[in-house]
XYZ file of C-alpha atoms in Angstrom:
783
model
C 230.515 154.205 88.026
C 228.958 153.669 84.631
C 229.355 156.452 82.105
C 226.778 156.476 79.304
C 227.572 158.009 75.967
C 225.841 161.261 75.124
C 223.576 160.447 72.234
C 223.315 162.748 69.275
C 220.075 164.617 68.822
C 217.461 162.214 67.531
C 214.672 163.094 65.140
C 211.064 162.255 65.889
C 208.121 162.362 63.489
C 204.741 162.875 65.154
C 201.669 162.194 63.039
C 198.819 164.394 64.243
C 198.683 167.896 65.740
C 195.708 167.359 68.019
C 195.935 167.211 71.814
C 197.941 163.964 71.824
C 200.382 165.176 69.189
C 200.912 168.531 70.883
C 201.509 167.053 74.342
C 203.882 164.485 72.832
C 205.864 167.237 71.078
C 205.999 169.330 74.242
C 207.185 166.371 76.329
C 209.922 165.408 73.881
C 211.207 168.979 73.747
C 210.625 170.444 77.203
C 210.638 167.563 79.685
C 214.029 166.090 78.712
C 217.542 167.558 78.495
C 217.777 170.194 75.733
C 218.966 168.819 72.425
C 217.686 165.298 73.032
C 215.168 165.377 70.198
C 214.219 167.328 67.123
C 210.472 167.054 66.570
C 208.485 167.384 63.359
C 204.694 167.230 63.493
C 202.656 166.488 60.373
C 198.916 167.097 60.162
C 196.652 167.003 57.133
C 194.522 169.867 58.436
C 195.253 173.558 58.018
C 195.275 174.241 61.763
C 196.368 172.548 64.948
C 193.888 171.034 67.392
C 192.748 167.864 65.667
C 189.009 167.578 66.302
C 188.851 170.857 68.182
C 188.018 174.034 66.219
C 189.390 177.352 67.425
C 186.582 179.682 66.303
C 182.845 179.760 66.831
C 182.164 179.783 63.105
C 184.644 177.020 62.230
C 182.429 174.244 60.882
C 184.955 172.364 58.769
C 185.984 169.816 61.402
C 184.404 166.783 63.001
C 183.167 168.610 66.106
C 180.503 171.302 66.245
C 182.299 174.450 67.472
C 179.565 175.127 70.047
C 179.512 171.589 71.425
C 179.972 171.576 75.200
C 182.712 169.286 76.522
C 181.336 166.393 78.576
C 184.185 166.703 81.075
C 185.050 169.916 82.888
C 188.183 171.985 82.398
C 189.570 170.328 85.535
C 189.871 167.098 83.517
C 190.238 168.557 80.008
C 193.658 170.046 80.725
C 197.354 169.390 80.672
C 199.209 169.643 83.949
C 201.278 172.712 83.110
C 198.879 175.064 81.352
C 196.060 176.634 83.337
C 192.696 177.572 81.944
C 191.891 181.233 82.385
C 189.504 182.392 85.089
C 186.946 183.573 82.533
C 186.734 180.175 80.826
C 183.579 178.239 81.814
C 183.726 175.025 83.811
C 182.504 173.157 80.748
C 184.202 174.788 77.767
C 182.773 174.785 74.277
C 184.691 172.989 71.550
C 186.103 176.237 70.151
C 187.367 177.185 73.609
C 189.183 173.853 73.835
C 190.733 174.710 70.481
C 191.884 178.053 71.871
C 193.412 176.301 74.882
C 195.411 174.099 72.509
C 196.580 177.153 70.575
C 197.865 178.681 73.813
C 199.525 175.383 74.725
C 201.377 175.232 71.425
C 202.514 178.863 71.760
C 203.677 178.294 75.342
C 205.727 175.214 74.457
C 207.279 176.001 71.119
C 210.088 174.223 69.359
C 208.425 171.630 67.163
C 208.417 172.010 63.394
C 204.674 171.792 62.775
C 203.807 171.203 59.128
C 200.111 171.715 58.540
C 198.435 170.616 55.343
C 200.807 167.648 55.162
C 199.129 164.252 55.127
C 201.253 161.232 55.994
C 200.370 158.619 53.388
C 203.128 156.055 53.822
C 205.834 155.005 56.267
C 208.606 152.472 55.840
C 210.561 150.875 58.655
C 214.238 150.975 57.669
C 217.063 148.713 58.698
C 218.287 149.948 62.067
C 214.831 151.102 63.122
C 214.572 154.496 61.406
C 211.442 155.521 59.506
C 211.001 156.903 56.015
C 207.889 159.068 56.095
C 206.107 160.121 52.933
C 203.741 163.097 52.950
C 201.462 164.753 50.436
C 200.761 168.489 50.441
C 200.229 171.382 48.068
C 203.941 171.141 47.359
C 203.565 167.572 46.128
C 204.998 164.374 47.563
C 207.935 164.535 49.963
C 209.904 161.950 51.933
C 212.015 162.333 55.041
C 213.794 159.925 57.364
C 213.331 160.035 61.153
C 214.840 158.077 64.010
C 211.469 157.627 65.710
C 207.804 157.614 64.709
C 205.034 158.568 67.131
C 201.406 158.002 66.173
C 199.058 160.647 67.589
C 196.311 160.532 64.985
C 193.462 159.808 67.354
C 190.634 157.357 66.874
C 188.625 159.416 64.395
C 189.552 157.898 61.042
C 186.436 157.700 58.910
C 182.820 157.949 60.049
C 181.351 154.499 60.645
C 178.229 153.777 58.656
C 175.450 151.304 59.570
C 175.096 148.266 57.343
C 172.236 148.550 54.873
C 171.886 152.332 55.195
C 172.634 154.348 52.040
C 174.824 157.454 52.253
C 172.461 159.253 49.892
C 168.745 158.982 49.325
C 165.527 160.887 48.758
C 166.130 162.653 52.058
C 169.271 163.958 53.806
C 171.353 161.189 55.434
C 174.387 162.519 57.284
C 176.872 161.434 59.913
C 176.535 163.184 63.262
C 179.969 164.762 62.829
C 178.657 166.734 59.847
C 175.596 168.206 61.547
C 175.781 171.971 62.085
C 172.283 173.499 62.110
C 168.643 172.504 61.924
C 167.853 174.829 59.025
C 170.297 173.065 56.691
C 169.121 169.639 57.784
C 165.449 170.430 57.072
C 165.842 172.873 54.192
C 164.247 170.495 51.672
C 161.813 168.701 53.969
C 158.428 168.022 52.394
C 155.256 169.192 54.059
C 154.296 165.571 54.793
C 157.554 164.729 56.569
C 157.606 165.285 60.303
C 160.352 163.126 61.833
C 164.096 163.495 62.287
C 165.640 160.069 62.796
C 168.818 159.580 64.827
C 170.549 156.193 64.899
C 173.072 155.351 67.589
C 172.688 155.096 71.338
C 175.954 155.764 73.097
C 177.742 159.049 73.810
C 177.489 160.565 70.334
C 173.893 159.434 69.820
C 172.622 161.050 73.018
C 174.750 164.129 72.415
C 173.553 164.761 68.860
C 169.931 163.973 69.770
C 170.075 166.584 72.523
C 171.771 169.107 70.243
C 169.323 168.737 67.376
C 166.342 168.817 69.719
C 167.654 171.989 71.354
C 167.964 173.573 67.909
C 164.460 172.408 66.968
C 162.981 173.730 70.209
C 164.694 177.047 69.600
C 163.409 177.165 66.030
C 159.862 176.625 67.290
C 159.886 179.019 70.247
C 162.206 181.869 69.264
C 160.830 185.236 68.154
C 161.123 186.452 64.602
C 160.641 184.810 61.230
C 160.929 181.066 60.917
C 163.228 179.755 58.182
C 161.352 176.427 58.276
C 157.588 176.349 57.851
C 155.598 174.766 60.676
C 158.640 173.513 62.646
C 156.386 172.406 65.509
C 155.320 169.416 63.403
C 158.732 167.791 63.783
C 159.769 165.325 66.462
C 163.066 163.555 67.048
C 163.050 159.752 66.880
C 166.099 158.206 68.502
C 166.841 154.598 67.575
C 169.182 152.722 69.888
C 169.694 149.054 70.574
C 169.623 149.444 74.344
C 169.186 152.349 76.743
C 172.082 154.034 78.503
C 172.264 155.847 81.791
C 172.144 159.507 80.818
C 173.774 161.839 83.305
C 173.730 165.669 83.244
C 176.843 167.840 83.458
C 176.261 168.567 87.140
C 175.699 165.778 89.657
C 175.398 165.683 93.415
C 177.608 164.372 96.192
C 174.506 163.872 98.383
C 171.779 162.791 95.932
C 169.403 161.626 98.676
C 169.019 165.152 100.088
C 166.037 167.288 98.945
C 168.534 170.181 98.714
C 171.539 168.410 97.185
C 174.909 169.994 96.523
C 176.130 170.003 92.938
C 179.513 169.741 91.274
C 180.744 169.250 87.695
C 180.101 165.584 86.907
C 183.767 164.573 86.715
C 184.786 165.868 90.152
C 182.741 163.344 92.181
C 183.593 160.655 89.614
C 187.328 161.132 90.124
C 187.226 161.580 93.883
C 189.914 159.151 95.025
C 188.625 159.311 98.609
C 185.758 157.078 97.470
C 187.953 154.452 95.816
C 189.350 151.479 97.765
C 193.131 151.312 97.724
C 195.184 149.952 96.138
C 193.298 150.939 93.017
C 192.189 148.205 90.651
C 190.975 148.514 87.086
C 187.168 148.642 87.020
C 186.985 148.472 83.219
C 187.549 145.641 80.753
C 185.662 142.416 81.495
C 182.614 143.240 83.613
C 181.194 140.439 85.751
C 177.498 140.264 86.554
C 178.148 141.395 90.125
C 180.278 144.318 88.938
C 177.603 145.271 86.415
C 174.869 145.273 89.049
C 177.013 147.386 91.346
C 177.671 149.967 88.609
C 174.000 150.083 87.647
C 173.135 150.665 91.305
C 175.580 153.560 91.491
C 174.147 155.209 88.389
C 170.618 154.802 89.709
C 171.672 156.458 92.960
C 173.301 159.336 91.067
C 170.151 159.926 89.011
C 167.616 159.004 91.683
C 165.642 156.962 89.178
C 165.770 153.951 86.867
C 164.786 156.465 84.153
C 161.172 155.274 83.963
C 160.260 158.757 85.271
C 161.049 159.962 81.767
C 159.886 157.142 79.489
C 159.354 153.375 79.711
C 161.522 153.074 76.587
C 164.656 154.126 78.503
C 163.856 152.322 81.741
C 166.807 150.423 83.189
C 165.550 147.167 84.672
C 165.407 143.404 84.231
C 168.167 141.724 82.240
C 169.752 145.077 81.407
C 171.041 145.289 84.978
C 173.094 142.108 84.496
C 174.873 143.507 81.448
C 177.812 145.944 81.415
C 176.350 149.425 81.794
C 176.602 152.148 79.177
C 176.866 155.775 80.120
C 176.045 158.954 78.206
C 176.242 162.621 79.127
C 173.261 164.758 78.182
C 172.249 168.081 79.668
C 168.649 168.225 78.388
C 168.171 164.862 76.684
C 166.115 163.216 79.430
C 163.634 166.053 79.808
C 163.210 166.237 76.047
C 162.284 162.550 76.227
C 159.823 163.268 79.045
C 158.191 165.987 76.954
C 158.007 163.656 73.905
C 160.054 165.941 71.706
C 162.529 163.040 71.652
C 160.895 159.658 71.173
C 163.182 156.682 71.880
C 162.926 153.394 69.989
C 164.728 150.208 70.982
C 166.234 148.427 68.033
C 168.585 148.841 65.086
C 168.058 151.005 62.041
C 168.171 148.374 59.305
C 166.716 149.980 56.202
C 165.618 153.269 54.640
C 163.372 153.293 51.603
C 162.070 156.664 50.479
C 160.970 158.452 53.644
C 160.288 155.246 55.585
C 162.763 153.716 58.027
C 162.749 150.144 59.299
C 163.794 149.426 62.880
C 164.612 145.807 63.727
C 164.438 144.418 67.258
C 164.224 140.833 68.558
C 163.275 139.483 65.140
C 160.500 142.012 64.652
C 160.357 145.053 62.407
C 158.762 148.435 62.996
C 158.221 151.110 60.350
C 158.767 154.811 60.989
C 157.130 156.828 58.222
C 157.346 160.483 57.280
C 161.094 160.752 57.909
C 162.499 164.141 56.884
C 166.192 163.502 57.648
C 168.463 160.837 59.106
C 171.514 161.403 61.300
C 173.706 158.385 62.008
C 175.674 158.617 65.249
C 177.563 155.355 64.969
C 181.035 156.595 65.792
C 184.217 156.298 63.792
C 186.404 153.637 62.256
C 189.916 154.184 63.676
C 191.738 151.967 61.178
C 192.161 154.636 58.466
C 194.052 156.705 61.047
C 196.935 154.217 60.908
C 196.674 153.186 57.250
C 200.123 154.706 56.620
C 201.833 152.038 58.723
C 203.473 149.137 56.854
C 201.524 145.883 56.704
C 204.284 144.108 58.626
C 203.958 146.631 61.453
C 200.179 146.352 61.470
C 200.561 142.585 61.740
C 202.985 142.945 64.648
C 200.559 145.119 66.614
C 197.685 142.702 65.826
C 195.700 145.232 63.846
C 192.066 144.171 63.385
C 189.711 146.500 61.480
C 186.803 144.340 62.636
C 187.334 145.442 66.246
C 186.744 149.173 66.164
C 186.976 149.588 69.936
C 190.284 147.692 70.162
C 191.890 147.828 66.702
C 195.475 147.326 67.894
C 197.117 145.438 70.748
C 199.842 147.541 72.359
C 201.886 147.165 75.506
C 201.535 149.190 78.694
C 198.173 150.787 78.158
C 198.398 151.564 74.471
C 201.885 153.069 74.180
C 204.249 150.733 72.310
C 205.257 147.242 71.215
C 208.543 145.711 72.377
C 209.278 144.420 68.872
C 209.148 147.997 67.529
C 211.285 150.120 69.879
C 211.283 153.172 67.596
C 207.482 153.338 67.321
C 205.201 154.903 69.930
C 201.527 155.740 70.364
C 199.833 158.533 72.326
C 196.066 158.926 72.642
C 195.242 156.082 70.271
C 192.328 154.585 72.144
C 188.637 155.242 72.540
C 187.757 158.402 74.502
C 191.260 159.241 75.745
C 191.621 161.437 78.803
C 193.972 164.379 78.546
C 195.801 163.349 81.699
C 196.357 159.860 80.270
C 197.584 161.323 76.973
C 200.123 163.361 78.923
C 201.211 160.276 80.866
C 201.513 158.239 77.660
C 203.668 160.994 76.159
C 205.966 160.881 79.197
C 206.139 157.098 79.030
C 206.975 156.965 75.307
C 209.527 159.745 75.748
C 211.200 157.697 78.485
C 211.365 154.653 76.217
C 212.747 156.698 73.329
C 215.362 158.255 75.621
C 216.532 154.875 76.870
C 216.757 153.531 73.337
C 218.618 156.595 72.076
C 221.087 156.629 74.976
C 221.583 152.897 75.164
C 220.431 152.792 78.783
C 217.710 150.165 78.556
C 219.756 147.769 80.657
C 219.933 150.289 83.505
C 216.358 151.508 83.444
C 214.684 152.359 86.739
C 213.311 149.503 88.867
C 209.816 151.045 88.782
C 209.725 151.123 84.988
C 211.184 147.630 84.671
C 208.651 146.269 87.156
C 205.774 147.895 85.295
C 206.888 146.427 81.969
C 207.518 142.990 83.454
C 204.027 142.612 84.921
C 202.252 144.327 82.028
C 199.631 142.203 80.279
C 198.025 144.886 78.107
C 198.478 143.013 74.809
C 197.010 139.759 76.081
C 194.199 141.638 77.801
C 193.323 143.519 74.608
C 193.177 140.353 72.533
C 190.939 138.652 75.096
C 188.551 141.597 75.291
C 188.019 141.907 71.542
C 185.325 139.225 71.419
C 184.290 139.346 75.057
C 180.506 139.937 75.208
C 181.009 141.431 78.667
C 183.571 144.011 77.565
C 183.017 147.436 79.103
C 182.071 150.592 77.222
C 185.608 151.967 77.622
C 187.873 148.896 77.689
C 191.203 150.719 77.877
C 190.874 151.201 81.623
C 189.415 153.706 84.015
C 191.004 157.136 84.337
C 192.087 157.022 87.975
C 193.619 153.568 87.608
C 195.521 154.470 84.437
C 196.951 157.609 85.976
C 198.177 155.581 88.958
C 199.724 152.941 86.691
C 201.699 155.460 84.636
C 202.769 157.443 87.702
C 204.091 154.291 89.400
C 206.009 153.237 86.294
C 207.563 156.687 85.875
C 208.277 157.186 89.568
C 206.122 160.279 89.493
C 204.574 161.171 92.877
C 201.126 162.657 93.154
C 200.993 166.097 94.703
C 198.606 166.640 97.636
C 195.297 168.453 97.114
C 195.538 172.208 97.351
C 193.544 172.731 100.538
C 190.784 170.770 102.246
C 187.180 170.528 101.144
C 184.223 170.086 103.496
C 183.820 166.408 104.415
C 181.401 164.197 102.533
C 179.064 161.601 104.012
C 182.001 159.262 104.634
C 183.559 161.914 106.879
C 186.459 162.516 104.511
C 187.250 165.526 102.315
C 187.387 165.112 98.559
C 190.614 163.968 96.941
C 190.006 164.972 93.328
C 192.289 163.650 90.617
C 193.312 166.179 87.970
C 196.278 166.119 85.556
C 197.886 168.936 87.542
C 198.344 166.537 90.484
C 201.118 164.900 88.420
C 203.581 167.622 87.475
C 206.889 166.523 85.912
C 209.775 166.144 88.362
C 211.969 168.499 86.321
C 209.217 171.073 85.710
C 210.276 174.701 85.652
C 208.969 177.279 88.097
C 206.681 178.611 85.369
C 205.252 175.133 84.781
C 204.737 174.590 88.499
C 202.933 177.902 88.731
C 200.575 176.817 85.937
C 199.925 173.525 87.730
C 199.267 175.401 90.982
C 196.710 177.570 89.203
C 194.960 174.461 87.876
C 194.915 172.902 91.350
C 193.571 176.074 92.942
C 190.824 176.313 90.333
C 189.731 172.723 90.999
C 189.832 173.267 94.767
C 187.869 176.524 94.594
C 185.291 174.869 92.349
C 184.827 171.964 94.778
C 184.533 174.245 97.811
C 182.035 176.514 96.030
C 179.845 173.518 95.219
C 180.145 171.868 98.614
C 179.213 175.076 100.423
C 176.210 175.745 98.202
C 177.703 178.822 96.580
C 177.724 177.502 93.020
C 175.963 175.293 90.478
C 172.514 175.279 92.129
C 171.213 177.753 89.563
C 172.608 175.622 86.736
C 170.996 172.463 88.146
C 167.636 174.189 88.602
C 167.700 175.751 85.137
C 168.451 172.442 83.428
C 165.698 170.607 85.278
C 162.925 173.133 84.608
C 162.551 172.032 80.978
C 159.164 170.660 80.001
C 155.671 170.767 81.441
C 154.592 171.139 85.075
C 151.236 170.921 86.843
C 150.554 174.255 88.510
C 148.318 174.873 91.529
C 148.178 178.469 92.823
C 146.305 180.183 95.643
C 145.826 183.949 95.702
C 144.781 185.666 98.927
C 143.978 189.359 98.632
C 143.195 191.825 101.403
C 141.675 194.310 98.950
C 138.306 193.854 97.216
C 139.762 195.222 93.959
C 141.856 192.068 93.619
C 139.748 188.933 94.194
C 141.115 185.941 96.014
C 140.914 182.578 94.341
C 142.640 179.519 92.940
C 144.393 178.922 89.637
C 144.859 175.392 88.278
C 146.673 174.698 85.046
C 150.045 173.942 83.503
C 153.358 175.716 83.135
C 155.729 174.967 80.274
C 159.406 175.826 80.055
C 160.327 175.888 76.370
C 164.055 175.869 75.656
C 165.565 178.162 73.065
C 168.754 180.027 72.198
C 169.367 183.143 74.231
C 168.030 186.422 72.857
C 169.370 189.963 73.397
C 165.938 191.453 74.130
C 165.991 193.583 77.252
C 169.771 193.360 77.552
C 170.897 194.802 74.232
C 173.636 196.819 75.924
C 175.401 193.614 76.933
C 175.693 192.455 73.328
C 175.961 195.719 71.407
C 179.761 195.460 71.234
C 181.637 192.186 70.856
C 183.468 191.334 74.029
C 186.741 189.588 73.515
C 187.282 186.474 75.569
C 190.680 186.085 73.997
C 194.151 187.501 74.253
C 194.462 191.004 72.833
C 196.374 189.604 69.862
C 193.372 187.534 68.779
C 190.300 188.738 66.954
C 187.245 189.010 69.227
C 184.388 186.521 69.240
C 180.844 187.655 69.833
C 179.604 186.949 73.365
C 177.567 183.852 74.092
C 173.942 184.513 74.999
C 173.523 180.964 76.261
C 170.080 179.386 76.548
C 166.795 180.596 77.946
C 163.223 179.428 78.458
C 160.011 180.882 77.161
C 157.716 180.285 80.148
C 154.002 179.870 79.381
C 151.391 179.148 82.028
C 147.812 178.468 81.105
C 144.798 177.418 83.144
C 141.589 178.419 84.870
C 141.156 180.881 87.715
C 138.211 180.421 90.087
C 137.347 183.405 92.286
C 136.813 182.573 95.959
C 133.217 182.541 97.169
C 131.757 182.859 93.665
C 131.193 180.786 90.569
C 133.248 183.184 88.473
C 135.769 181.324 86.342
C 137.965 182.511 83.538
C 140.936 181.325 81.552
C 144.221 182.955 82.493
C 147.645 182.850 80.850
C 150.978 184.475 81.536
C 154.437 184.518 79.970
C 157.939 185.213 81.203
C 161.452 184.573 79.964
C 163.768 182.675 82.299
C 167.500 183.054 81.732
C 170.642 181.457 83.091
C 173.934 183.335 82.886
C 176.801 180.867 83.033
C 179.491 183.455 83.745
C 177.769 184.679 86.926
C 175.955 181.397 87.697
C 172.701 183.359 88.064
C 169.054 182.749 87.217
C 166.817 185.654 86.269
C 163.166 186.133 85.296
C 162.085 188.730 82.727
C 158.701 190.184 81.806
C 157.435 189.418 78.317
C 156.606 192.270 76.006
C 152.915 193.053 75.604
C 153.211 193.545 71.839
C 155.176 190.332 71.262
C 154.956 187.877 74.132
C 157.756 185.720 72.775
C 160.236 188.513 73.498
C 161.680 189.695 76.801
C 160.878 193.243 77.876
C 162.694 194.107 81.104
C 164.037 192.369 84.202
C 161.503 191.144 86.750
C 164.022 189.810 89.275
C 167.291 187.953 89.808
C 166.995 184.773 91.846
C 169.344 184.603 94.828
C 169.882 181.155 96.324
C 170.301 180.932 100.069
C 172.793 178.338 101.374
C 171.286 176.250 104.195
C 172.523 177.049 107.691
C 174.108 173.607 107.904
C 176.568 174.637 105.196
C 177.780 177.701 107.053
C 179.781 175.517 109.429
C 181.451 173.824 106.468
C 182.333 177.224 105.141
C 184.199 178.053 108.360
C 186.504 175.113 107.724
C 187.337 176.162 104.211
C 188.177 179.818 104.062
C 184.777 181.072 105.254
C 185.178 183.957 107.657
C 182.877 184.612 110.593
C 181.403 187.533 108.685
C 180.605 185.272 105.746
C 178.807 182.825 108.029
C 176.869 185.670 109.652
C 175.898 186.908 106.208
C 174.475 183.482 105.371
C 172.387 183.564 108.537
C 171.188 187.090 107.826
C 170.008 186.009 104.402
C 167.721 183.487 106.052
C 166.126 185.701 108.697
C 163.070 186.166 106.518
C 162.515 182.397 106.515
C 160.563 180.673 109.259
C 162.865 177.781 110.030
C 164.659 175.502 107.644
C 162.804 173.852 104.826
C 163.936 170.727 103.036
C 164.504 172.228 99.621
C 166.832 174.817 98.167
C 165.479 178.246 99.085
C 165.886 181.398 97.065
C 164.602 184.935 97.199
C 164.116 187.961 94.977
C 162.397 191.329 95.001
C 161.020 193.759 92.458
C 159.762 197.328 92.840
C 157.115 198.042 90.241
C 156.494 201.806 90.544
C 155.079 201.823 94.089
C 154.341 198.110 94.437
C 156.983 195.912 96.087
C 157.098 192.262 95.086
C 158.791 190.074 97.703
C 159.501 186.732 96.016
C 160.327 183.393 97.644
C 161.269 180.102 95.986
C 161.825 176.599 97.234
C 163.160 173.841 94.965
C 162.880 170.158 95.905
C 165.219 167.736 94.143
C 165.256 164.009 93.755
C 168.982 163.509 93.133
C 169.763 165.569 90.012
C 166.170 166.292 88.972
C 163.581 168.695 90.317
C 160.471 166.862 91.492
C 158.577 169.883 92.829
C 159.093 173.571 93.456
C 157.202 176.400 95.094
C 156.906 180.062 94.287
C 155.419 182.682 96.568
C 154.778 186.410 96.129
C 153.952 188.989 98.756
C 152.835 192.162 96.983
C 152.403 195.402 98.888
C 151.611 198.882 97.604
C 149.036 201.676 97.651
C 146.577 199.606 95.628
C 147.879 196.061 96.132
C 148.024 193.830 99.179
C 147.970 190.129 98.373
C 149.969 186.912 98.543
C 150.361 184.196 95.953
C 151.434 180.621 96.719
C 152.198 178.350 93.766
C 153.166 174.678 93.687
C 154.720 173.178 90.543
C 154.712 169.378 90.259
C 156.086 167.186 87.517
C 153.549 165.705 85.149
C 153.815 162.010 84.388
C 155.787 161.176 81.237
C 153.898 160.618 78.022
C 153.617 156.961 77.073
C-alpha cells in the first residue's frame, strides 16, 4: 500500500473573473477535498462576468446588454447550477451576467479582487509565480503556487489594415455599438449608408442588430430623433458569404409543417453522430466541406439565393471549409434590401467614401454615414502579462489570432510548465468545455501538489500519451483548409475530457419522440457530466437542468412550442397578397383584393397593454433591484392594393394596418387593431393565434407524458378543420360587438422559412355574413 503525503494548502492565482475564471475557482474549491487550494481571482473590471453585463443598462463592456445568446440556456450553463424557469430559452447578455452572479454566490470561497489588473508575472525557481497587479491602491505583488489563465480571447479589438480609427464620420468597433441614435447623431443630410465590415459571427450579428434598430427607428410611433431615417440602408462588406441560421431550426426540415427546436439541441444530438466520435473540426477536406455545406443547405432549405444572389452558396464555395453565422432576422433584412451585402474587403475610407476590394477590382460606396468594423479581437494582449520565456514555450504567435498559443490536451496546459494552466482560452469556448478544462487543470494541479503524478489514473495517462494537440495546433496555423472553429467540435471535446477524467455521462432524463431515424434524441448538455463527488444539492441542480432540456425537446417535438417564434421571425418583409371576399349580403360587396403586405420590424410598444408595463416586474431574486420588463419585438403590418368588386368595374385602393406581436414568455402570437387616430400605434387586441398540433403528433405525445385526455384535446381542437392540411394550422376568434370573427390560418414552411401562408375569416352577425380567403406568397428578392 502506498501512502501519499498530505500536501499543504496550495495557493492559486486565477486571472479573469468571467465564466472560465469562475468555473475554475469553483472547481478548485468545491470539487476537491477541502483545504486543497486557496484561490485568488484578479480581474481588471469592477464586476464579475467578463464580457457579460449584469444589468440592462450596463453599456460599459464588450457585449451589448440586450444581445441574445446564439446558444440556448441548455448549452450556456454549468452542470451544477440550473437556470430558473422564467429565464428564456435564449437569454439576453444581461441575463447571462445574472446567471454568473448566482453561480459565484452559490459557490463562494474565492478571494475575488475586482479592479485589479494583472500586468506582470514571473516564474520563480521551484515553479511558483510572482504576480504583479495594478489597482486604485497602487502596485502590489504576491506569490502563488499556481497560475491559471482565464482571461478569454477578447484582448483588444482587431482593426482592418488601412482603416483609420477616426475620420470625418464615426468609425467604431462592433463591441462599442449601443444604439442607432448615437451612431447617426452627426450624419449629414447627404449620407445614407451605414457600412459594416466583417462577415463571420460578429459581422452578421451586428448587422442584424443595427438593422433592427434602424427598422424600429423608421416604423415606431412618436418623434424621430434622427431626421428622415428611412433614407438609410445597411451595407455589409464580407469577403465570402456564410450560412446564416436562425435561433430555431427543424428536425424535419422537408416537412411543410416542420417541428422546431432551439438551434443547439439538434446540433448536439448524439443520436445522429456515428460512434466512436471523431473530431469534425480542424483540417477540412473537400469531401468533408461538401458534406457540411449539404447539411447546412438541408437545414435552411435553400442555397440562400432566395434572399440575394450576393449570399448564394454555390460553385467553388462548396469546396471550401464552410462558415456559419447565427442571425434571427439577418436573411430577411437582406431579402428586403435593408441590408445590402457586398463581397470583398473594406480597404480604404476617404471622407464619406469607402473602397471595397475584390479579385483585383475596386468598388466605391459613397454617402457613408458611419462605419462599424466587426473584425473580432486580438487575443494576444490577454496574455501579455506572461514572461517572454513562457510565451516562447507555448509557441505564442500574435500573427495567428485564431490559434495564438499551442497547448496540450485541448488548450489546458504545457508539460514544461506544470504550475501553469489555461481555461477557456480559445475561440468561441463552450461553457461545458470550460467546465471540463477546469476539472482537467485541477486534476493536474492536484497531482503536482500531492506528488502523485507517477500514480495517475490509467485513463488520464492514456489521454496525455496519445494527445497531439500542440502538433495539431502548429499545423493548423497556416492551413488554408482550417475550419472556422479549429479547437474541436463541442461533442467530441466533451467526450475527450470525460474519457480522460473517467467521468461517465448520465443518461437522458426521459425519452423524446423518435426522429426520422427511428431513435429518440440524445442531447448533450453540460449537466450530463456531473462531478463524481458532487453533493446532493449539486446533483439536484443538474437534474433541474436535464429536466429543462428534456421538457424543451418534448415540447418542440410534439408541436407545443416554438412554432409561433418560427412564424414570427419569418414574417419579416414584403409578401404578395391575393384575397377573395364572398358576401351573402348586398351591403358588403364580394370581390377580389390584390396587393402587398409588409411586416415592418420594430421594438415592442406598450400601446394597448399598458397595464402589463405600468409597474416594473422583477425577474430577479428579491434581494436584487428590479429590471423593467422586456416588451420584445413586434411588426407594424401594412397591406396596400386594389379591390375589384365582383360583377362590376368598380375598383378602389384599399389599405389596412395591424400590429403583430410575439410574447416570448408565453410563446404566443397576437394581432392587434391599429388606432384610427394614429395607425402606427396599437389600439386593442384583435385575437391571439392558437396553433393546432397535427394529429400525427398526438401519438408521439402519448409516449412522452401525454395523457389520453391531452390527445383527445388535440383532436377536439381540429374538429373544425376538414381533414389534415400540409401546413401548420392555427385558429382564433374575435367578438366585435355582435359580429363574430372566426379566424383560420395555415402556414407553409420550406425548412426554417415561410414560403406561403393563408388567412381566412368567417364573419357572422346581424349585419355581416361573409368569408375572406387570403393567400400570402413571398416576393422574389431584390437584385
